[in-house]
Tab-separated table of C-alpha atoms in Angstrom:
chain	number	residue	atom	x	y	z
A	247	UNK	CA	-15.750	5.207	-22.949
A	248	UNK	CA	-15.197	2.059	-24.990
A	249	UNK	CA	-12.285	3.420	-27.004
A	250	UNK	CA	-10.374	4.685	-23.975
A	251	UNK	CA	-10.936	1.442	-22.119
A	252	UNK	CA	-9.869	-0.612	-25.114
A	253	UNK	CA	-6.775	1.490	-25.803
A	254	UNK	CA	-5.769	1.302	-22.142
A	255	UNK	CA	-6.316	-2.438	-21.945
A	256	UNK	CA	-4.607	-3.196	-25.251
A	257	UNK	CA	-1.598	-0.990	-24.551
A	258	UNK	CA	-1.117	-2.419	-21.081
A	259	UNK	CA	-1.496	-5.951	-22.378
A	260	UNK	CA	1.238	-5.323	-24.954
A	261	UNK	CA	3.413	-3.565	-22.366
A	262	UNK	CA	3.189	-6.509	-19.994
A	263	UNK	CA	3.934	-8.955	-22.818
A	264	UNK	CA	7.021	-7.078	-23.993
A	265	UNK	CA	9.973	-7.644	-21.658
A	266	UNK	CA	11.313	-4.441	-20.150
A	267	UNK	CA	8.684	-2.171	-21.711
A	268	UNK	CA	6.792	-1.217	-18.560
A	269	UNK	CA	10.086	-1.008	-16.618
A	270	UNK	CA	11.321	1.538	-19.151
A	271	UNK	CA	8.164	3.607	-18.804
A	272	UNK	CA	8.277	3.432	-15.013
A	273	UNK	CA	10.910	6.165	-14.872
A	274	UNK	CA	8.266	8.533	-16.266
A	275	UNK	CA	5.603	7.534	-13.702
A	276	UNK	CA	3.139	10.357	-13.158
A	277	UNK	CA	3.638	11.845	-16.629
A	278	UNK	CA	0.611	12.192	-18.856
A	279	UNK	CA	0.223	11.283	-22.503
A	280	UNK	CA	-2.509	12.363	-24.889
A	281	UNK	CA	-3.421	10.435	-28.036
A	282	UNK	CA	-4.944	13.122	-30.201
A	283	UNK	CA	-7.078	11.602	-32.957
A	284	UNK	CA	-8.469	15.043	-33.922
A	285	UNK	CA	-12.089	13.943	-33.469
A	286	UNK	CA	-11.370	12.481	-30.042
A	287	UNK	CA	-8.621	12.821	-27.474
A	288	UNK	CA	-7.620	10.053	-25.129
A	289	UNK	CA	-5.650	10.933	-22.014
A	290	UNK	CA	-3.564	8.539	-19.985
A	291	UNK	CA	-1.166	8.807	-17.102
A	292	UNK	CA	1.829	6.529	-16.657
A	293	UNK	CA	1.223	4.685	-13.420
A	294	UNK	CA	3.818	3.639	-10.855
A	295	UNK	CA	4.021	0.184	-12.434
A	296	UNK	CA	4.862	1.651	-15.852
A	297	UNK	CA	1.442	0.936	-17.371
A	298	UNK	CA	-1.034	3.404	-18.834
A	299	UNK	CA	-3.988	4.461	-16.739
A	300	UNK	CA	-6.955	6.427	-18.066
A	301	UNK	CA	-6.831	9.849	-16.429
A	302	UNK	CA	-8.106	13.387	-16.392
A	303	UNK	CA	-5.397	15.603	-17.835
A	304	UNK	CA	-5.502	19.315	-18.578
A	305	UNK	CA	-2.086	19.847	-20.132
A	306	UNK	CA	-0.396	16.582	-21.079
A	307	UNK	CA	3.364	16.136	-20.935
A	308	UNK	CA	3.368	14.537	-24.364
A	309	UNK	CA	0.937	14.499	-27.271
A	310	UNK	CA	0.930	11.859	-29.976
A	311	UNK	CA	-1.054	12.534	-33.141
A	312	UNK	CA	-1.425	9.596	-35.487
A	313	UNK	CA	-1.358	11.003	-39.029
A	314	UNK	CA	-3.109	9.678	-42.116
A	315	UNK	CA	0.300	8.471	-43.317
A	316	UNK	CA	0.708	6.421	-40.135
A	317	UNK	CA	-2.756	4.892	-40.339
A	318	UNK	CA	-2.358	3.876	-43.973
A	319	UNK	CA	1.089	2.421	-43.419
A	320	UNK	CA	0.415	0.702	-40.098
A	321	UNK	CA	-1.193	-2.480	-41.506
A	322	UNK	CA	1.697	-2.998	-43.932
A	323	UNK	CA	4.746	-1.697	-42.093
A	324	UNK	CA	3.739	-2.313	-38.464
A	325	UNK	CA	6.047	-0.613	-35.985
A	326	UNK	CA	8.107	1.024	-38.755
A	327	UNK	CA	5.068	3.159	-39.565
A	328	UNK	CA	5.209	4.803	-36.115
A	329	UNK	CA	7.738	7.382	-37.340
A	330	UNK	CA	4.885	8.938	-39.316
A	331	UNK	CA	3.063	9.968	-36.120
A	332	UNK	CA	3.422	13.553	-34.909
A	333	UNK	CA	4.989	13.943	-31.498
A	334	UNK	CA	5.107	17.009	-29.284
A	335	UNK	CA	5.974	17.686	-25.643
A	336	UNK	CA	8.690	16.524	-23.271
A	337	UNK	CA	11.540	15.196	-25.488
A	338	UNK	CA	12.791	12.687	-22.894
A	339	UNK	CA	9.316	11.207	-22.437
A	340	UNK	CA	8.729	11.144	-26.196
A	341	UNK	CA	12.050	9.405	-26.795
A	342	UNK	CA	11.119	6.757	-24.229
A	343	UNK	CA	7.631	6.334	-25.690
A	344	UNK	CA	9.069	5.992	-29.183
A	345	UNK	CA	11.542	3.376	-27.996
A	346	UNK	CA	8.884	1.469	-26.043
A	347	UNK	CA	6.300	1.526	-28.831
A	348	UNK	CA	8.860	0.196	-31.287
A	349	UNK	CA	9.653	-2.753	-29.054
A	350	UNK	CA	6.011	-3.681	-28.384
A	351	UNK	CA	5.035	-7.016	-29.805
A	352	UNK	CA	1.854	-9.031	-29.583
A	353	UNK	CA	2.452	-12.604	-28.455
A	354	UNK	CA	-0.642	-14.090	-30.060
A	355	UNK	CA	0.359	-17.607	-29.117
A	356	UNK	CA	0.543	-16.730	-25.409
A	357	UNK	CA	-2.960	-15.244	-25.532
A	358	UNK	CA	-4.453	-18.182	-27.386
A	359	UNK	CA	-2.808	-20.859	-25.225
A	360	UNK	CA	-5.090	-20.505	-22.157
A	361	UNK	CA	-8.142	-20.790	-24.407
A	362	UNK	CA	-7.250	-23.584	-26.809
A	363	UNK	CA	-4.129	-25.167	-25.311
A	364	UNK	CA	-0.429	-24.817	-26.164
A	365	UNK	CA	-0.249	-27.036	-29.232
A	366	UNK	CA	-3.416	-25.708	-30.850
A	367	UNK	CA	-2.288	-22.140	-30.075
A	368	UNK	CA	1.059	-22.750	-31.760
A	369	UNK	CA	-0.597	-24.260	-34.833
A	370	UNK	CA	-3.291	-21.571	-35.014
A	371	UNK	CA	-0.659	-18.877	-34.746
A	372	UNK	CA	1.508	-20.494	-37.424
A	373	UNK	CA	-1.522	-20.948	-39.682
A	374	UNK	CA	-2.595	-17.332	-39.140
A	375	UNK	CA	0.929	-16.063	-39.823
A	376	UNK	CA	1.158	-18.142	-43.018
A	377	UNK	CA	-2.294	-16.972	-44.099
A	378	UNK	CA	-1.339	-13.325	-43.567
A	379	UNK	CA	1.945	-13.812	-45.416
A	380	UNK	CA	0.011	-15.499	-48.251
A	381	UNK	CA	-2.460	-12.608	-48.391
A	382	UNK	CA	0.372	-10.059	-48.411
A	383	UNK	CA	2.136	-11.995	-51.174
A	384	UNK	CA	-1.090	-12.273	-53.191
A	385	UNK	CA	-1.764	-8.530	-52.804
A	386	UNK	CA	1.785	-7.709	-53.822
A	387	UNK	CA	1.570	-9.992	-56.905
A	388	UNK	CA	-1.809	-8.516	-57.815
A	389	UNK	CA	-0.438	-4.991	-57.565
A	390	UNK	CA	2.589	-5.949	-59.655
A	391	UNK	CA	0.413	-7.546	-62.346
A	392	UNK	CA	-1.951	-4.578	-62.403
A	393	UNK	CA	0.895	-2.108	-62.781
A	394	UNK	CA	2.460	-4.238	-65.514
A	395	UNK	CA	-0.830	-4.319	-67.428
A	396	UNK	CA	-1.367	-0.574	-67.094
A	397	UNK	CA	2.192	0.263	-68.109
A	398	UNK	CA	3.209	-2.430	-70.589
A	399	UNK	CA	0.057	-3.708	-72.226
A	400	UNK	CA	-2.549	-0.965	-72.085
A	401	UNK	CA	0.177	1.735	-72.108
A	402	UNK	CA	-2.018	3.961	-69.973
A	403	UNK	CA	0.970	5.046	-67.934
A	404	UNK	CA	4.617	5.547	-68.751
A	405	UNK	CA	7.276	3.387	-67.144
A	406	UNK	CA	9.453	5.070	-64.600
A	407	UNK	CA	12.580	4.504	-66.685
A	408	UNK	CA	10.921	6.085	-69.752
A	409	UNK	CA	9.846	9.095	-67.728
A	410	UNK	CA	13.426	9.497	-66.493
A	411	UNK	CA	14.848	9.136	-70.026
A	412	UNK	CA	12.278	11.668	-71.312
A	413	UNK	CA	13.204	14.094	-68.552
A	414	UNK	CA	16.895	13.672	-69.388
A	415	UNK	CA	16.204	14.331	-73.065
A	416	UNK	CA	14.194	17.442	-72.203
A	417	UNK	CA	17.079	18.643	-70.032
A	418	UNK	CA	19.580	17.967	-72.824
A	419	UNK	CA	17.350	19.747	-75.335
A	420	UNK	CA	17.015	22.714	-73.001
A	421	UNK	CA	20.832	22.839	-72.687
A	422	UNK	CA	21.253	22.640	-76.481
A	423	UNK	CA	18.721	25.423	-76.995
A	424	UNK	CA	20.500	27.555	-74.419
A	425	UNK	CA	23.830	27.005	-76.138
A	426	UNK	CA	22.358	27.796	-79.568
A	427	UNK	CA	20.755	30.888	-78.143
A	428	UNK	CA	24.119	32.019	-76.768
A	429	UNK	CA	25.860	31.466	-80.141
A	430	UNK	CA	23.130	33.344	-81.978
A	431	UNK	CA	23.445	36.218	-79.544
A	432	UNK	CA	27.215	36.226	-80.110
A	433	UNK	CA	26.775	36.253	-83.894
A	434	UNK	CA	24.230	39.077	-83.635
A	435	UNK	CA	26.655	41.087	-81.517
A	436	UNK	CA	29.458	40.546	-84.065
A	437	UNK	CA	27.127	41.458	-86.925
A	438	UNK	CA	26.194	44.697	-85.173
A	439	UNK	CA	29.905	45.452	-84.608
A	440	UNK	CA	30.679	44.870	-88.324
A	441	UNK	CA	27.772	47.008	-89.445
A	442	UNK	CA	28.755	49.772	-87.053
A	443	UNK	CA	32.326	50.068	-88.522
A	444	UNK	CA	32.831	53.016	-90.861
A	445	UNK	CA	33.026	51.939	-94.493
B	261	UNK	CA	-42.345	11.252	10.838
B	262	UNK	CA	-40.010	8.946	8.924
B	263	UNK	CA	-39.276	10.013	5.341
B	264	UNK	CA	-40.551	7.715	2.647
B	265	UNK	CA	-38.820	6.152	-0.323
B	266	UNK	CA	-39.819	3.806	-3.096
B	267	UNK	CA	-39.700	0.069	-2.822
B	268	UNK	CA	-40.601	-0.900	-6.355
B	269	UNK	CA	-43.776	1.068	-7.025
B	270	UNK	CA	-44.706	1.178	-3.330
B	271	UNK	CA	-43.814	3.989	-0.968
B	272	UNK	CA	-42.303	2.762	2.281
B	273	UNK	CA	-40.605	4.424	5.232
B	274	UNK	CA	-36.895	4.888	4.577
B	275	UNK	CA	-36.074	2.838	7.651
B	276	UNK	CA	-38.037	-0.100	6.251
B	277	UNK	CA	-36.557	-0.265	2.759
B	278	UNK	CA	-33.298	-2.005	3.676
B	279	UNK	CA	-35.180	-4.735	5.530
B	280	UNK	CA	-37.583	-5.229	2.631
B	281	UNK	CA	-34.735	-5.413	0.111
B	282	UNK	CA	-32.947	-7.846	2.418
B	283	UNK	CA	-36.075	-10.006	2.463
B	284	UNK	CA	-36.100	-10.114	-1.347
B	285	UNK	CA	-32.469	-11.163	-1.560
B	286	UNK	CA	-32.700	-13.701	1.263
B	287	UNK	CA	-35.467	-15.264	-0.749
B	288	UNK	CA	-33.728	-15.346	-4.121
B	289	UNK	CA	-30.100	-15.928	-3.069
B	290	UNK	CA	-30.047	-19.677	-3.671
B	291	UNK	CA	-31.432	-19.397	-7.211
B	292	UNK	CA	-29.866	-16.026	-8.018
B	293	UNK	CA	-27.315	-17.181	-10.590
B	294	UNK	CA	-29.697	-19.541	-12.363
B	295	UNK	CA	-32.294	-16.798	-12.569
B	296	UNK	CA	-29.740	-14.290	-13.860
B	297	UNK	CA	-28.788	-16.652	-16.671
B	298	UNK	CA	-32.406	-17.336	-17.513
B	299	UNK	CA	-33.637	-13.754	-17.305
B	300	UNK	CA	-30.823	-12.291	-19.388
B	301	UNK	CA	-30.243	-15.331	-21.622
B	302	UNK	CA	-26.669	-15.343	-20.335
B	303	UNK	CA	-26.075	-11.740	-21.381
B	304	UNK	CA	-25.275	-10.668	-17.824
B	305	UNK	CA	-21.968	-12.505	-18.189
B	306	UNK	CA	-21.027	-10.346	-21.169
B	307	UNK	CA	-22.141	-7.158	-19.377
B	308	UNK	CA	-19.928	-8.076	-16.447
B	309	UNK	CA	-16.956	-8.951	-18.634
B	310	UNK	CA	-17.301	-5.613	-20.375
B	311	UNK	CA	-17.378	-3.907	-16.980
B	312	UNK	CA	-14.172	-5.603	-15.913
B	313	UNK	CA	-12.556	-4.686	-19.232
B	314	UNK	CA	-13.305	-1.037	-18.464
B	315	UNK	CA	-11.819	-1.240	-14.965
B	316	UNK	CA	-8.236	-0.809	-16.184
B	317	UNK	CA	-6.950	-3.240	-13.582
B	318	UNK	CA	-3.425	-4.491	-13.376
B	319	UNK	CA	-1.607	-6.850	-11.020
B	320	UNK	CA	-1.300	-5.472	-7.509
B	321	UNK	CA	-4.348	-3.204	-7.553
B	322	UNK	CA	-6.984	-2.959	-4.821
B	323	UNK	CA	-10.627	-3.387	-5.799
B	324	UNK	CA	-13.833	-3.049	-3.821
B	325	UNK	CA	-16.876	-4.911	-5.132
B	326	UNK	CA	-19.859	-3.256	-3.434
B	327	UNK	CA	-23.077	-5.297	-3.350
B	328	UNK	CA	-21.025	-8.043	-4.953
B	329	UNK	CA	-23.521	-10.768	-4.029
B	330	UNK	CA	-22.635	-14.035	-5.659
B	331	UNK	CA	-19.168	-12.748	-6.600
B	332	UNK	CA	-19.480	-12.726	-10.392
B	333	UNK	CA	-17.407	-9.556	-10.683
B	334	UNK	CA	-15.071	-10.466	-7.833
B	335	UNK	CA	-14.016	-13.648	-9.644
B	336	UNK	CA	-13.221	-11.692	-12.805
B	337	UNK	CA	-11.443	-8.944	-10.857
B	338	UNK	CA	-9.269	-11.534	-9.117
B	339	UNK	CA	-7.929	-12.732	-12.460
B	340	UNK	CA	-6.945	-9.179	-13.350
B	341	UNK	CA	-5.220	-8.162	-10.114
B	342	UNK	CA	-3.381	-11.459	-9.657
B	343	UNK	CA	-1.776	-12.755	-6.503
B	344	UNK	CA	-0.412	-9.375	-5.506
B	345	UNK	CA	-3.734	-7.554	-5.758
B	346	UNK	CA	-6.716	-7.453	-3.436
B	347	UNK	CA	-10.401	-7.779	-4.192
B	348	UNK	CA	-12.873	-7.189	-1.384
B	349	UNK	CA	-16.294	-8.729	-1.823
B	350	UNK	CA	-18.991	-6.913	0.116
B	351	UNK	CA	-22.747	-7.138	0.388
B	352	UNK	CA	-25.280	-5.952	2.922
B	353	UNK	CA	-27.166	-9.208	2.591
B	354	UNK	CA	-25.696	-12.195	4.392
B	355	UNK	CA	-27.455	-14.813	2.242
B	356	UNK	CA	-26.070	-13.326	-0.958
B	357	UNK	CA	-22.620	-12.840	0.541
B	358	UNK	CA	-22.575	-16.435	1.768
B	359	UNK	CA	-23.441	-17.650	-1.749
B	360	UNK	CA	-20.597	-15.602	-3.177
B	361	UNK	CA	-18.109	-16.604	-0.506
B	362	UNK	CA	-18.988	-20.312	-0.810
B	363	UNK	CA	-18.731	-20.153	-4.558
B	364	UNK	CA	-15.261	-18.647	-4.268
B	365	UNK	CA	-14.213	-21.240	-1.706
B	366	UNK	CA	-15.413	-23.997	-4.033
B	367	UNK	CA	-13.095	-22.592	-6.664
B	368	UNK	CA	-10.183	-22.610	-4.234
B	369	UNK	CA	-10.110	-18.866	-3.701
B	370	UNK	CA	-10.658	-17.029	-0.472
B	371	UNK	CA	-10.847	-13.285	-0.996
B	372	UNK	CA	-12.040	-11.292	1.999
B	373	UNK	CA	-15.832	-11.098	2.152
B	374	UNK	CA	-17.306	-8.333	4.288
B	375	UNK	CA	-20.942	-7.832	5.185
B	376	UNK	CA	-21.471	-4.092	5.115
B	377	UNK	CA	-23.771	-1.323	4.009
B	378	UNK	CA	-22.788	0.412	0.764
B	379	UNK	CA	-23.965	3.684	2.294
B	380	UNK	CA	-21.504	3.383	5.202
B	381	UNK	CA	-18.387	1.640	3.942
B	382	UNK	CA	-16.075	0.525	6.760
B	383	UNK	CA	-12.896	1.265	4.819
B	384	UNK	CA	-10.328	4.049	5.000
B	385	UNK	CA	-10.434	6.985	2.611
B	386	UNK	CA	-8.297	6.998	-0.547
B	387	UNK	CA	-7.722	3.256	-0.380
B	388	UNK	CA	-9.011	1.511	-3.531
B	389	UNK	CA	-7.935	1.775	-7.167
B	390	UNK	CA	-11.351	0.711	-8.369
B	391	UNK	CA	-14.814	0.426	-6.833
B	392	UNK	CA	-17.609	-1.393	-8.600
B	393	UNK	CA	-21.276	-1.815	-7.916
B	394	UNK	CA	-23.194	-4.104	-10.236
B	395	UNK	CA	-26.974	-4.286	-9.981
B	396	UNK	CA	-26.771	-3.029	-6.415
B	397	UNK	CA	-27.146	0.756	-6.438
B	398	UNK	CA	-30.796	0.388	-7.439
B	399	UNK	CA	-31.583	-1.244	-4.111
B	400	UNK	CA	-29.864	1.324	-1.922
B	401	UNK	CA	-32.038	3.767	-0.031
B	402	UNK	CA	-29.714	6.756	-0.237
B	403	UNK	CA	-27.940	6.450	-3.581
B	404	UNK	CA	-26.262	9.840	-3.192
B	405	UNK	CA	-24.813	8.775	0.164
B	406	UNK	CA	-23.593	5.498	-1.334
B	407	UNK	CA	-21.924	7.307	-4.240
B	408	UNK	CA	-20.280	9.728	-1.819
B	409	UNK	CA	-18.930	6.801	0.205
B	410	UNK	CA	-17.554	5.106	-2.896
B	411	UNK	CA	-15.930	8.400	-3.842
B	412	UNK	CA	-14.384	8.659	-0.382
B	413	UNK	CA	-12.759	5.213	-0.401
B	414	UNK	CA	-11.316	5.626	-3.907
B	415	UNK	CA	-7.750	6.800	-4.357
B	416	UNK	CA	-7.319	9.979	-6.401
B	417	UNK	CA	-7.281	8.821	-10.006
B	418	UNK	CA	-9.298	5.720	-9.090
B	419	UNK	CA	-12.462	4.848	-10.908
B	420	UNK	CA	-16.018	3.877	-10.027
B	421	UNK	CA	-17.942	1.497	-12.251
B	422	UNK	CA	-21.702	1.331	-11.867
B	423	UNK	CA	-23.374	-1.444	-13.823
B	424	UNK	CA	-27.113	-1.119	-13.492
B	425	UNK	CA	-30.408	-1.551	-15.275
B	426	UNK	CA	-31.317	1.621	-17.085
B	427	UNK	CA	-33.783	3.198	-19.475
B	428	UNK	CA	-34.312	0.979	-22.483
B	429	UNK	CA	-34.473	2.307	-26.050
B	430	UNK	CA	-37.954	3.824	-26.500
B	431	UNK	CA	-39.181	1.596	-29.371
B	432	UNK	CA	-38.373	-1.491	-27.313
B	433	UNK	CA	-40.264	-0.314	-24.229
B	434	UNK	CA	-43.582	-2.134	-24.894
B	435	UNK	CA	-41.827	-5.472	-25.456
B	436	UNK	CA	-39.560	-4.863	-22.462
B	437	UNK	CA	-42.528	-4.025	-20.236
B	438	UNK	CA	-44.323	-7.152	-21.343
B	439	UNK	CA	-41.253	-9.214	-20.582
B	440	UNK	CA	-40.577	-7.540	-17.214
B	441	UNK	CA	-44.091	-7.501	-15.820
B	442	UNK	CA	-45.491	-10.723	-17.251
B	443	UNK	CA	-42.640	-13.122	-17.944
B	444	UNK	CA	-40.223	-12.236	-15.144
B	445	UNK	CA	-42.663	-12.835	-12.264
B	446	UNK	CA	-43.776	-16.038	-13.954
B	447	UNK	CA	-40.191	-17.269	-14.243
B	448	UNK	CA	-39.629	-16.245	-10.626
B	449	UNK	CA	-42.675	-18.194	-9.564
B	450	UNK	CA	-41.697	-21.330	-11.468
B	451	UNK	CA	-37.983	-21.407	-10.727
B	452	UNK	CA	-37.313	-19.416	-7.561
B	453	UNK	CA	-40.810	-20.045	-6.171
B	454	UNK	CA	-41.085	-16.336	-5.535
B	455	UNK	CA	-43.033	-14.168	-7.973
B	456	UNK	CA	-43.126	-11.122	-5.669
B	457	UNK	CA	-39.347	-10.666	-5.631
B	458	UNK	CA	-39.195	-10.622	-9.407
B	459	UNK	CA	-42.131	-8.233	-9.536
B	460	UNK	CA	-40.040	-6.004	-7.254
B	461	UNK	CA	-37.086	-6.396	-9.638
B	462	UNK	CA	-39.157	-5.136	-12.588
B	463	UNK	CA	-40.580	-2.247	-10.582
B	464	UNK	CA	-37.278	-1.223	-9.048
B	465	UNK	CA	-35.727	-1.047	-12.533
B	466	UNK	CA	-38.432	1.430	-13.590
B	467	UNK	CA	-37.847	3.538	-10.468
B	468	UNK	CA	-34.072	3.644	-10.904
B	469	UNK	CA	-32.599	6.849	-12.389
B	470	UNK	CA	-31.955	6.800	-16.136
B	471	UNK	CA	-28.575	7.172	-17.813
B	472	UNK	CA	-28.327	10.960	-17.680
B	473	UNK	CA	-29.777	11.238	-14.163
B	474	UNK	CA	-27.267	8.764	-12.780
B	475	UNK	CA	-24.468	10.573	-14.574
B	476	UNK	CA	-25.548	13.812	-12.898
B	477	UNK	CA	-25.738	12.043	-9.524
B	478	UNK	CA	-22.184	10.786	-9.948
B	479	UNK	CA	-20.958	14.247	-10.900
B	480	UNK	CA	-22.736	15.691	-7.867
B	481	UNK	CA	-20.978	13.104	-5.690
B	482	UNK	CA	-17.651	14.474	-6.922
B	483	UNK	CA	-16.767	12.187	-9.801
B	484	UNK	CA	-15.132	13.668	-12.882
B	485	UNK	CA	-15.096	12.595	-16.515
B	486	UNK	CA	-18.302	10.628	-15.975
B	487	UNK	CA	-19.423	8.701	-19.023
B	488	UNK	CA	-21.784	5.830	-19.678
B	489	UNK	CA	-22.221	3.114	-22.222
B	490	UNK	CA	-25.553	1.510	-23.001
B	491	UNK	CA	-25.656	-2.213	-23.465
B	492	UNK	CA	-28.414	-4.280	-25.056
B	493	UNK	CA	-30.297	-1.173	-26.196
B	494	UNK	CA	-30.111	0.463	-22.783
B	495	UNK	CA	-31.455	-2.474	-20.788
B	496	UNK	CA	-28.320	-1.940	-18.740
B	497	UNK	CA	-25.784	0.870	-18.729
B	498	UNK	CA	-22.255	1.015	-17.426
B	499	UNK	CA	-21.356	4.356	-15.842
B	500	UNK	CA	-17.727	5.192	-15.245
B	501	UNK	CA	-16.351	8.109	-13.240
B	502	UNK	CA	-12.997	9.126	-11.822
B	503	UNK	CA	-11.965	10.623	-8.510
B	504	UNK	CA	-9.758	13.622	-9.166
């Protein structure tokens, strides 16, 4: 109950905050969408106003399955991660959903303003955005340093460029061996021809 | 002979229950909100907010608040449905309805307030997007009839939300009983000057169907996809069902 209610409320909130989103969905009013999370399925119908409404659906017009790839990428890539979801059903509806989901944006400042006031909301939002950017930068730097240590200092892993060079050398060696093999075969053939000639 | 029903732990004639319940609410109406805050330590506000969050309301929708009393839910619903939506506040008890209506007027809002019986709703069929009944079903004589009426007035696809006291988590029962039967009447006596009404409250909670029973009742009334969510260890439960 909670999950469906929360999904419905959150989606509709984002739809109403994103200009044109619910209007775009309105043309598919009456169609049903299932979010299939494997362990649980959440069914919604697109209402006349272009918002999602929790519904009882037997065979949905479209099914969206968030994959593990989507869930792991979502925090880092946001909307760009949506292409990793699995979609099935009515292509026109899916195309619209894809377009709408990609244009959804959360206006944090607008939601905070009624609670703390416009100025505080703007500053809180800016501070939160800077903090998140700082965390992302710190995580990226940490990952870079860790990979550098593992590759350069501890030499536990090979560098990408070394792996490529090694692969190229193996390829070249394989080619050389093949050529040598061919020459040897040729020489053996000639030797057999010479030995086969009558003295 | 008139059939009997429970009024708290007492058995009374069915025809008498409504009048007895009315007496209780006439008595407590003026102190109802203060007592709610005291008895639940303010938690009833969170329960009601959660209920509204589950209503799936959007601007322009029509909502019926059955047994809405002092309009706690109505006020929250109004924010959700906006200027273009409609929220109807109803209650069988005039004292409670007057409290709710006056409270709304004091906030500069004037939603329609209708005094009516939840078991005989004076509204057309297939009319509302959402019907709610918070802490009201318990007091109705014929709960099945009330649920059937709520089902009738809902549009297909509309949802019913029943927020009601329920069966508390077993290990907490002794403490809950102590609180309900000792502290509640005492608080009622000191603040609302009416211990008997709060004794009735405690008893009526025990007589009300538990989570699963109410779910079955809603399914019997025609609701589909009925689910419930316990809050505060089952002290209250929110049941949600859809009209197909």
